[in-house]
Amino acid sequence: MLEIGVPVLAAILLWWASTGAILYLDGLPSRTFKWSMAAITVAGVTALFMTGLWRNDVSSQGAYVTFVAGLTVWSVPTAAFYFGAITGPRRTPMETELHGFARFRAAVETVLYNEILSVAGALILLALVADAPNQLALWTYLVLWAMHVSGKLNMYFGVPNLSEEFLPPHLAYLATYMRKRPMNLLFPVSVSLSTAATLVFAALSYQAPAGSYMSVGMTLLAVLSALAVLEHWLLVLPLSPMALWNWSLRSRAVQPTTTAQTETSTFSRPALETGPRSK
């Protein structure tokens, strides 16, 4: 039982703490962003080094180390996005007259550079472990990336709970690219695929010897995929995800309201409106 409980608890705590840490840092004054981004980048580079160093280690310890490495590498594009360091060429609210493909293209332009950075991270990890027995860092990164992209697409197509409160002031314009709708056609596909991935990882863990690299690694991925399912359901159920990360959002309350509403990221130019905000 302990062989399963430890990786389950580790995956949940690491996911919760890493997400909350970025949200907390993002709520601090914008003058701190460059230092936070520098520290996270150094951590990401160190994680890449550790991935290469442990690429041939297929012990349970190797699974934990490379899982943390994958999480850490993923934190670089995540932080770059939330700090406004690397987002996309469009940093303005969406014009209400945009519809169809023009609207989708505009939405893609808000995150384009960050998605390119995410692809670069995946390719670097792939180059490090393509011919190695320990590829857990890559798989961890890919699961996180997939759940992130799926979440963004579902908010674009429309869900009841957009959680705009997680957007910092310098990214508030992104809310104009989201829709509030009871459901969208992508949502059941996203949930089904995430659930299927969870079951596959869980089955592989169950079939492996208890406490082995495969058992620990697949359990970590199964929990990560299960959390993806949970995050997707929170987009449509009458439940707020705020309770999970209330502690991390307290940093925004430190600043006066006027400052928090007007302050822009050190990395980004002010979001000048080029048209009326969409509803």
mmCIF file with all atom_site columns, C-alpha atoms in Angstrom, residues 98-269:
data_model
loop_
_atom_site.group_PDB
_atom_site.id
_atom_site.type_symbol
_atom_site.label_atom_id
_atom_site.label_alt_id
_atom_site.label_comp_id
_atom_site.label_asym_id
_atom_site.label_entity_id
_atom_site.label_seq_id
_atom_site.pdbx_PDB_ins_code
_atom_site.Cartn_x
_atom_site.Cartn_y
_atom_site.Cartn_z
_atom_site.occupancy
_atom_site.B_iso_or_equiv
_atom_site.pdbx_formal_charge
_atom_site.auth_seq_id
_atom_site.auth_comp_id
_atom_site.auth_asym_id
_atom_site.auth_atom_id
_atom_site.pdbx_PDB_model_num
ATOM 1   C CA . LEU A 1 98  ? -14.080 39.048 -35.053 1.00 0.00 ? 98  LEU A CA 1
ATOM 2   C CA . HIS A 1 99  ? -15.816 35.738 -35.721 1.00 0.00 ? 99  HIS A CA 1
ATOM 3   C CA . GLY A 1 100 ? -14.994 32.260 -36.965 1.00 0.00 ? 100 GLY A CA 1
ATOM 4   C CA . PHE A 1 101 ? -11.410 31.616 -38.033 1.00 0.00 ? 101 PHE A CA 1
ATOM 5   C CA . ALA A 1 102 ? -10.433 35.278 -37.585 1.00 0.00 ? 102 ALA A CA 1
ATOM 6   C CA . ARG A 1 103 ? -11.398 35.018 -33.911 1.00 0.00 ? 103 ARG A CA 1
ATOM 7   C CA . PHE A 1 104 ? -9.473  31.763 -33.497 1.00 0.00 ? 104 PHE A CA 1
ATOM 8   C CA . ARG A 1 105 ? -6.392  33.230 -35.180 1.00 0.00 ? 105 ARG A CA 1
ATOM 9   C CA . ALA A 1 106 ? -6.526  36.246 -32.875 1.00 0.00 ? 106 ALA A CA 1
ATOM 10  C CA . ALA A 1 107 ? -6.731  33.951 -29.851 1.00 0.00 ? 107 ALA A CA 1
ATOM 11  C CA . VAL A 1 108 ? -3.751  31.912 -31.072 1.00 0.00 ? 108 VAL A CA 1
ATOM 12  C CA . GLU A 1 109 ? -1.756  35.130 -31.466 1.00 0.00 ? 109 GLU A CA 1
ATOM 13  C CA . THR A 1 110 ? -2.141  35.833 -27.746 1.00 0.00 ? 110 THR A CA 1
ATOM 14  C CA . VAL A 1 111 ? -0.232  32.649 -26.833 1.00 0.00 ? 111 VAL A CA 1
ATOM 15  C CA . LEU A 1 112 ? 1.803   31.884 -29.968 1.00 0.00 ? 112 LEU A CA 1
ATOM 16  C CA . TYR A 1 113 ? 5.299   32.649 -28.667 1.00 0.00 ? 113 TYR A CA 1
ATOM 17  C CA . ASN A 1 114 ? 4.629   30.754 -25.453 1.00 0.00 ? 114 ASN A CA 1
ATOM 18  C CA . GLU A 1 115 ? 3.461   27.685 -27.371 1.00 0.00 ? 115 GLU A CA 1
ATOM 19  C CA . ILE A 1 116 ? 6.647   27.826 -29.459 1.00 0.00 ? 116 ILE A CA 1
ATOM 20  C CA . LEU A 1 117 ? 8.618   27.910 -26.194 1.00 0.00 ? 117 LEU A CA 1
ATOM 21  C CA . SER A 1 118 ? 6.618   24.896 -24.979 1.00 0.00 ? 118 SER A CA 1
ATOM 22  C CA . VAL A 1 119 ? 7.447   22.994 -28.174 1.00 0.00 ? 119 VAL A CA 1
ATOM 23  C CA . ALA A 1 120 ? 11.119  23.870 -27.706 1.00 0.00 ? 120 ALA A CA 1
ATOM 24  C CA . GLY A 1 121 ? 11.046  22.456 -24.178 1.00 0.00 ? 121 GLY A CA 1
ATOM 25  C CA . ALA A 1 122 ? 9.519   19.209 -25.413 1.00 0.00 ? 122 ALA A CA 1
ATOM 26  C CA . LEU A 1 123 ? 12.090  18.886 -28.197 1.00 0.00 ? 123 LEU A CA 1
ATOM 27  C CA . ILE A 1 124 ? 14.990  19.468 -25.817 1.00 0.00 ? 124 ILE A CA 1
ATOM 28  C CA . LEU A 1 125 ? 13.682  16.785 -23.459 1.00 0.00 ? 125 LEU A CA 1
ATOM 29  C CA . LEU A 1 126 ? 13.126  14.437 -26.391 1.00 0.00 ? 126 LEU A CA 1
ATOM 30  C CA . ALA A 1 127 ? 16.714  14.952 -27.538 1.00 0.00 ? 127 ALA A CA 1
ATOM 31  C CA . LEU A 1 128 ? 17.962  14.177 -24.030 1.00 0.00 ? 128 LEU A CA 1
ATOM 32  C CA . VAL A 1 129 ? 16.021  10.927 -23.472 1.00 0.00 ? 129 VAL A CA 1
ATOM 33  C CA . ALA A 1 130 ? 14.992  9.623  -26.913 1.00 0.00 ? 130 ALA A CA 1
ATOM 34  C CA . ASP A 1 131 ? 17.288  6.592  -26.685 1.00 0.00 ? 131 ASP A CA 1
ATOM 35  C CA . ALA A 1 132 ? 17.268  6.282  -22.879 1.00 0.00 ? 132 ALA A CA 1
ATOM 36  C CA . PRO A 1 133 ? 15.273  3.905  -20.665 1.00 0.00 ? 133 PRO A CA 1
ATOM 37  C CA . ASN A 1 134 ? 14.150  6.671  -18.287 1.00 0.00 ? 134 ASN A CA 1
ATOM 38  C CA . GLN A 1 135 ? 11.854  9.005  -20.239 1.00 0.00 ? 135 GLN A CA 1
ATOM 39  C CA . LEU A 1 136 ? 9.645   10.064 -17.347 1.00 0.00 ? 136 LEU A CA 1
ATOM 40  C CA . ALA A 1 137 ? 10.682  13.735 -17.475 1.00 0.00 ? 137 ALA A CA 1
ATOM 41  C CA . LEU A 1 138 ? 9.499   13.933 -21.094 1.00 0.00 ? 138 LEU A CA 1
ATOM 42  C CA . TRP A 1 139 ? 6.202   12.166 -20.379 1.00 0.00 ? 139 TRP A CA 1
ATOM 43  C CA . THR A 1 140 ? 5.563   14.380 -17.354 1.00 0.00 ? 140 THR A CA 1
ATOM 44  C CA . TYR A 1 141 ? 6.147   17.477 -19.476 1.00 0.00 ? 141 TYR A CA 1
ATOM 45  C CA . LEU A 1 142 ? 3.889   16.180 -22.263 1.00 0.00 ? 142 LEU A CA 1
ATOM 46  C CA . VAL A 1 143 ? 1.014   15.383 -19.888 1.00 0.00 ? 143 VAL A CA 1
ATOM 47  C CA . LEU A 1 144 ? 1.223   18.863 -18.340 1.00 0.00 ? 144 LEU A CA 1
ATOM 48  C CA . TRP A 1 145 ? 1.415   20.493 -21.752 1.00 0.00 ? 145 TRP A CA 1
ATOM 49  C CA . ALA A 1 146 ? -1.547  18.506 -23.084 1.00 0.00 ? 146 ALA A CA 1
ATOM 50  C CA . MET A 1 147 ? -3.764  19.372 -20.119 1.00 0.00 ? 147 MET A CA 1
ATOM 51  C CA . HIS A 1 148 ? -2.750  23.032 -20.397 1.00 0.00 ? 148 HIS A CA 1
ATOM 52  C CA . VAL A 1 149 ? -3.550  23.276 -24.122 1.00 0.00 ? 149 VAL A CA 1
ATOM 53  C CA . SER A 1 150 ? -6.815  21.400 -23.661 1.00 0.00 ? 150 SER A CA 1
ATOM 54  C CA . GLY A 1 151 ? -7.848  23.739 -20.852 1.00 0.00 ? 151 GLY A CA 1
ATOM 55  C CA . LYS A 1 152 ? -7.141  26.812 -22.960 1.00 0.00 ? 152 LYS A CA 1
ATOM 56  C CA . LEU A 1 153 ? -9.066  25.437 -25.932 1.00 0.00 ? 153 LEU A CA 1
ATOM 57  C CA . ASN A 1 154 ? -12.068 24.581 -23.771 1.00 0.00 ? 154 ASN A CA 1
ATOM 58  C CA . MET A 1 155 ? -12.132 28.093 -22.309 1.00 0.00 ? 155 MET A CA 1
ATOM 59  C CA . TYR A 1 156 ? -11.903 29.513 -25.827 1.00 0.00 ? 156 TYR A CA 1
ATOM 60  C CA . PHE A 1 157 ? -14.835 27.425 -27.092 1.00 0.00 ? 157 PHE A CA 1
ATOM 61  C CA . GLY A 1 158 ? -16.815 28.078 -23.938 1.00 0.00 ? 158 GLY A CA 1
ATOM 62  C CA . VAL A 1 159 ? -17.341 26.668 -20.429 1.00 0.00 ? 159 VAL A CA 1
ATOM 63  C CA . PRO A 1 160 ? -19.373 27.881 -17.414 1.00 0.00 ? 160 PRO A CA 1
ATOM 64  C CA . ASN A 1 161 ? -16.369 28.453 -15.104 1.00 0.00 ? 161 ASN A CA 1
ATOM 65  C CA . LEU A 1 162 ? -13.638 30.539 -16.721 1.00 0.00 ? 162 LEU A CA 1
ATOM 66  C CA . SER A 1 163 ? -11.841 31.338 -13.440 1.00 0.00 ? 163 SER A CA 1
ATOM 67  C CA . GLU A 1 164 ? -10.861 34.810 -14.657 1.00 0.00 ? 164 GLU A CA 1
ATOM 68  C CA . GLU A 1 165 ? -9.730  35.585 -11.112 1.00 0.00 ? 165 GLU A CA 1
ATOM 69  C CA . PHE A 1 166 ? -6.551  33.629 -11.809 1.00 0.00 ? 166 PHE A CA 1
ATOM 70  C CA . LEU A 1 167 ? -5.550  36.099 -14.520 1.00 0.00 ? 167 LEU A CA 1
ATOM 71  C CA . PRO A 1 168 ? -3.159  38.795 -13.258 1.00 0.00 ? 168 PRO A CA 1
ATOM 72  C CA . PRO A 1 169 ? -3.876  42.426 -14.224 1.00 0.00 ? 169 PRO A CA 1
ATOM 73  C CA . HIS A 1 170 ? -1.323  42.418 -17.057 1.00 0.00 ? 170 HIS A CA 1
ATOM 74  C CA . LEU A 1 171 ? -3.107  39.445 -18.677 1.00 0.00 ? 171 LEU A CA 1
ATOM 75  C CA . ALA A 1 172 ? -6.674  40.601 -18.021 1.00 0.00 ? 172 ALA A CA 1
ATOM 76  C CA . TYR A 1 173 ? -7.218  41.093 -21.762 1.00 0.00 ? 173 TYR A CA 1
ATOM 77  C CA . LEU A 1 174 ? -7.170  37.307 -22.214 1.00 0.00 ? 174 LEU A CA 1
ATOM 78  C CA . ALA A 1 175 ? -10.627 37.096 -20.641 1.00 0.00 ? 175 ALA A CA 1
ATOM 79  C CA . THR A 1 176 ? -12.063 38.681 -23.797 1.00 0.00 ? 176 THR A CA 1
ATOM 80  C CA . TYR A 1 177 ? -10.992 35.608 -25.774 1.00 0.00 ? 177 TYR A CA 1
ATOM 81  C CA . MET A 1 178 ? -12.956 33.248 -23.517 1.00 0.00 ? 178 MET A CA 1
ATOM 82  C CA . ARG A 1 179 ? -16.634 32.353 -23.644 1.00 0.00 ? 179 ARG A CA 1
ATOM 83  C CA . LYS A 1 180 ? -19.131 31.418 -20.965 1.00 0.00 ? 180 LYS A CA 1
ATOM 84  C CA . ARG A 1 181 ? -21.241 28.571 -22.282 1.00 0.00 ? 181 ARG A CA 1
ATOM 85  C CA . PRO A 1 182 ? -22.874 25.509 -20.683 1.00 0.00 ? 182 PRO A CA 1
ATOM 86  C CA . MET A 1 183 ? -20.760 23.150 -22.798 1.00 0.00 ? 183 MET A CA 1
ATOM 87  C CA . ASN A 1 184 ? -18.693 22.833 -25.967 1.00 0.00 ? 184 ASN A CA 1
ATOM 88  C CA . LEU A 1 185 ? -18.080 19.876 -28.257 1.00 0.00 ? 185 LEU A CA 1
ATOM 89  C CA . LEU A 1 186 ? -14.406 19.596 -27.310 1.00 0.00 ? 186 LEU A CA 1
ATOM 90  C CA . PHE A 1 187 ? -15.080 19.114 -23.597 1.00 0.00 ? 187 PHE A CA 1
ATOM 91  C CA . PRO A 1 188 ? -16.322 15.482 -23.660 1.00 0.00 ? 188 PRO A CA 1
ATOM 92  C CA . VAL A 1 189 ? -13.429 14.586 -25.983 1.00 0.00 ? 189 VAL A CA 1
ATOM 93  C CA . SER A 1 190 ? -10.923 16.194 -23.581 1.00 0.00 ? 190 SER A CA 1
ATOM 94  C CA . VAL A 1 191 ? -12.367 14.417 -20.554 1.00 0.00 ? 191 VAL A CA 1
ATOM 95  C CA . SER A 1 192 ? -12.563 11.081 -22.362 1.00 0.00 ? 192 SER A CA 1
ATOM 96  C CA . LEU A 1 193 ? -8.948  11.239 -23.562 1.00 0.00 ? 193 LEU A CA 1
ATOM 97  C CA . SER A 1 194 ? -7.686  12.349 -20.139 1.00 0.00 ? 194 SER A CA 1
ATOM 98  C CA . THR A 1 195 ? -9.611  9.544  -18.457 1.00 0.00 ? 195 THR A CA 1
ATOM 99  C CA . ALA A 1 196 ? -8.291  7.007  -20.962 1.00 0.00 ? 196 ALA A CA 1
ATOM 100 C CA . ALA A 1 197 ? -4.719  8.173  -20.356 1.00 0.00 ? 197 ALA A CA 1
ATOM 101 C CA . THR A 1 198 ? -5.262  7.877  -16.598 1.00 0.00 ? 198 THR A CA 1
ATOM 102 C CA . LEU A 1 199 ? -6.508  4.312  -16.965 1.00 0.00 ? 199 LEU A CA 1
ATOM 103 C CA . VAL A 1 200 ? -3.593  3.320  -19.227 1.00 0.00 ? 200 VAL A CA 1
ATOM 104 C CA . PHE A 1 201 ? -1.008  4.728  -16.812 1.00 0.00 ? 201 PHE A CA 1
ATOM 105 C CA . ALA A 1 202 ? -2.796  3.099  -13.853 1.00 0.00 ? 202 ALA A CA 1
ATOM 106 C CA . ALA A 1 203 ? -2.891  -0.280 -15.637 1.00 0.00 ? 203 ALA A CA 1
ATOM 107 C CA . LEU A 1 204 ? 0.827   -0.095 -16.422 1.00 0.00 ? 204 LEU A CA 1
ATOM 108 C CA . SER A 1 205 ? 1.536   0.756  -12.789 1.00 0.00 ? 205 SER A CA 1
ATOM 109 C CA . TYR A 1 206 ? -0.608  -2.146 -11.558 1.00 0.00 ? 206 TYR A CA 1
ATOM 110 C CA . GLN A 1 207 ? 1.173   -4.618 -13.836 1.00 0.00 ? 207 GLN A CA 1
ATOM 111 C CA . ALA A 1 208 ? 4.656   -3.543 -12.711 1.00 0.00 ? 208 ALA A CA 1
ATOM 112 C CA . PRO A 1 209 ? 6.396   -4.896 -9.594  1.00 0.00 ? 209 PRO A CA 1
ATOM 113 C CA . ALA A 1 210 ? 5.557   -2.834 -6.518  1.00 0.00 ? 210 ALA A CA 1
ATOM 114 C CA . GLY A 1 211 ? 8.110   -0.120 -5.808  1.00 0.00 ? 211 GLY A CA 1
ATOM 115 C CA . SER A 1 212 ? 9.807   -0.462 -9.199  1.00 0.00 ? 212 SER A CA 1
ATOM 116 C CA . TYR A 1 213 ? 10.628  2.388  -11.564 1.00 0.00 ? 213 TYR A CA 1
ATOM 117 C CA . MET A 1 214 ? 7.671   1.479  -13.778 1.00 0.00 ? 214 MET A CA 1
ATOM 118 C CA . SER A 1 215 ? 5.265   1.236  -10.853 1.00 0.00 ? 215 SER A CA 1
ATOM 119 C CA . VAL A 1 216 ? 6.308   4.576  -9.355  1.00 0.00 ? 216 VAL A CA 1
ATOM 120 C CA . GLY A 1 217 ? 6.612   6.380  -12.688 1.00 0.00 ? 217 GLY A CA 1
ATOM 121 C CA . MET A 1 218 ? 3.265   5.218  -14.056 1.00 0.00 ? 218 MET A CA 1
ATOM 122 C CA . THR A 1 219 ? 1.542   6.016  -10.750 1.00 0.00 ? 219 THR A CA 1
ATOM 123 C CA . LEU A 1 220 ? 2.914   9.555  -10.888 1.00 0.00 ? 220 LEU A CA 1
ATOM 124 C CA . LEU A 1 221 ? 1.652   9.962  -14.459 1.00 0.00 ? 221 LEU A CA 1
ATOM 125 C CA . ALA A 1 222 ? -1.720  8.387  -13.605 1.00 0.00 ? 222 ALA A CA 1
ATOM 126 C CA . VAL A 1 223 ? -2.239  10.887 -10.792 1.00 0.00 ? 223 VAL A CA 1
ATOM 127 C CA . LEU A 1 224 ? -1.168  13.774 -13.037 1.00 0.00 ? 224 LEU A CA 1
ATOM 128 C CA . SER A 1 225 ? -3.672  12.664 -15.684 1.00 0.00 ? 225 SER A CA 1
ATOM 129 C CA . ALA A 1 226 ? -6.376  12.249 -13.046 1.00 0.00 ? 226 ALA A CA 1
ATOM 130 C CA . LEU A 1 227 ? -5.710  15.811 -11.921 1.00 0.00 ? 227 LEU A CA 1
ATOM 131 C CA . ALA A 1 228 ? -6.177  16.871 -15.543 1.00 0.00 ? 228 ALA A CA 1
ATOM 132 C CA . VAL A 1 229 ? -9.597  15.221 -15.489 1.00 0.00 ? 229 VAL A CA 1
ATOM 133 C CA . LEU A 1 230 ? -10.405 17.064 -12.252 1.00 0.00 ? 230 LEU A CA 1
ATOM 134 C CA . GLU A 1 231 ? -9.288  20.409 -13.706 1.00 0.00 ? 231 GLU A CA 1
ATOM 135 C CA . HIS A 1 232 ? -11.514 19.862 -16.738 1.00 0.00 ? 232 HIS A CA 1
ATOM 136 C CA . TRP A 1 233 ? -14.554 19.031 -14.622 1.00 0.00 ? 233 TRP A CA 1
ATOM 137 C CA . LEU A 1 234 ? -13.965 22.173 -12.562 1.00 0.00 ? 234 LEU A CA 1
ATOM 138 C CA . LEU A 1 235 ? -14.543 24.119 -15.787 1.00 0.00 ? 235 LEU A CA 1
ATOM 139 C CA . VAL A 1 236 ? -18.174 22.963 -15.939 1.00 0.00 ? 236 VAL A CA 1
ATOM 140 C CA . LEU A 1 237 ? -19.267 21.960 -12.424 1.00 0.00 ? 237 LEU A CA 1
ATOM 141 C CA . PRO A 1 238 ? -20.699 24.531 -9.978  1.00 0.00 ? 238 PRO A CA 1
ATOM 142 C CA . LEU A 1 239 ? -17.500 24.390 -7.943  1.00 0.00 ? 239 LEU A CA 1
ATOM 143 C CA . SER A 1 240 ? -14.756 26.990 -7.676  1.00 0.00 ? 240 SER A CA 1
ATOM 144 C CA . PRO A 1 241 ? -11.085 25.966 -7.931  1.00 0.00 ? 241 PRO A CA 1
ATOM 145 C CA . MET A 1 242 ? -10.213 29.053 -5.881  1.00 0.00 ? 242 MET A CA 1
ATOM 146 C CA . ALA A 1 243 ? -10.212 27.050 -2.646  1.00 0.00 ? 243 ALA A CA 1
ATOM 147 C CA . LEU A 1 244 ? -7.259  24.984 -3.876  1.00 0.00 ? 244 LEU A CA 1
ATOM 148 C CA . TRP A 1 245 ? -4.977  27.986 -4.297  1.00 0.00 ? 245 TRP A CA 1
ATOM 149 C CA . ASN A 1 246 ? -6.412  30.712 -2.061  1.00 0.00 ? 246 ASN A CA 1
ATOM 150 C CA . TRP A 1 247 ? -3.077  30.890 -0.255  1.00 0.00 ? 247 TRP A CA 1
ATOM 151 C CA . SER A 1 248 ? -1.214  31.608 -3.493  1.00 0.00 ? 248 SER A CA 1
ATOM 152 C CA . LEU A 1 249 ? -3.512  34.491 -4.464  1.00 0.00 ? 249 LEU A CA 1
ATOM 153 C CA . ARG A 1 250 ? -2.938  36.371 -1.219  1.00 0.00 ? 250 ARG A CA 1
ATOM 154 C CA . SER A 1 251 ? 0.137   38.020 -2.714  1.00 0.00 ? 251 SER A CA 1
ATOM 155 C CA . ARG A 1 252 ? -2.175  40.086 -4.924  1.00 0.00 ? 252 ARG A CA 1
ATOM 156 C CA . ALA A 1 253 ? -3.924  41.491 -1.875  1.00 0.00 ? 253 ALA A CA 1
ATOM 157 C CA . VAL A 1 254 ? -0.618  42.889 -0.573  1.00 0.00 ? 254 VAL A CA 1
ATOM 158 C CA . GLN A 1 255 ? -0.683  45.632 -3.190  1.00 0.00 ? 255 GLN A CA 1
ATOM 159 C CA . PRO A 1 256 ? -3.211  48.481 -3.111  1.00 0.00 ? 256 PRO A CA 1
ATOM 160 C CA . THR A 1 257 ? -6.132  47.893 -5.468  1.00 0.00 ? 257 THR A CA 1
ATOM 161 C CA . THR A 1 258 ? -5.207  50.825 -7.675  1.00 0.00 ? 258 THR A CA 1
ATOM 162 C CA . THR A 1 259 ? -1.718  49.493 -8.139  1.00 0.00 ? 259 THR A CA 1
ATOM 163 C CA . ALA A 1 260 ? -2.847  45.945 -8.857  1.00 0.00 ? 260 ALA A CA 1
ATOM 164 C CA . GLN A 1 261 ? -5.280  47.143 -11.494 1.00 0.00 ? 261 GLN A CA 1
ATOM 165 C CA . THR A 1 262 ? -2.903  49.450 -13.314 1.00 0.00 ? 262 THR A CA 1
ATOM 166 C CA . GLU A 1 263 ? 0.463   47.756 -12.963 1.00 0.00 ? 263 GLU A CA 1
ATOM 167 C CA . THR A 1 264 ? 1.771   45.992 -16.071 1.00 0.00 ? 264 THR A CA 1
ATOM 168 C CA . SER A 1 265 ? 4.417   43.332 -16.377 1.00 0.00 ? 265 SER A CA 1
ATOM 169 C CA . THR A 1 266 ? 8.072   44.300 -16.544 1.00 0.00 ? 266 THR A CA 1
ATOM 170 C CA . PHE A 1 267 ? 8.291   42.128 -19.638 1.00 0.00 ? 267 PHE A CA 1
ATOM 171 C CA . SER A 1 268 ? 5.200   43.312 -21.515 1.00 0.00 ? 268 SER A CA 1
ATOM 172 C CA . ARG A 1 269 ? 4.040   46.546 -23.046 1.00 0.00 ? 269 ARG A CA 1
#
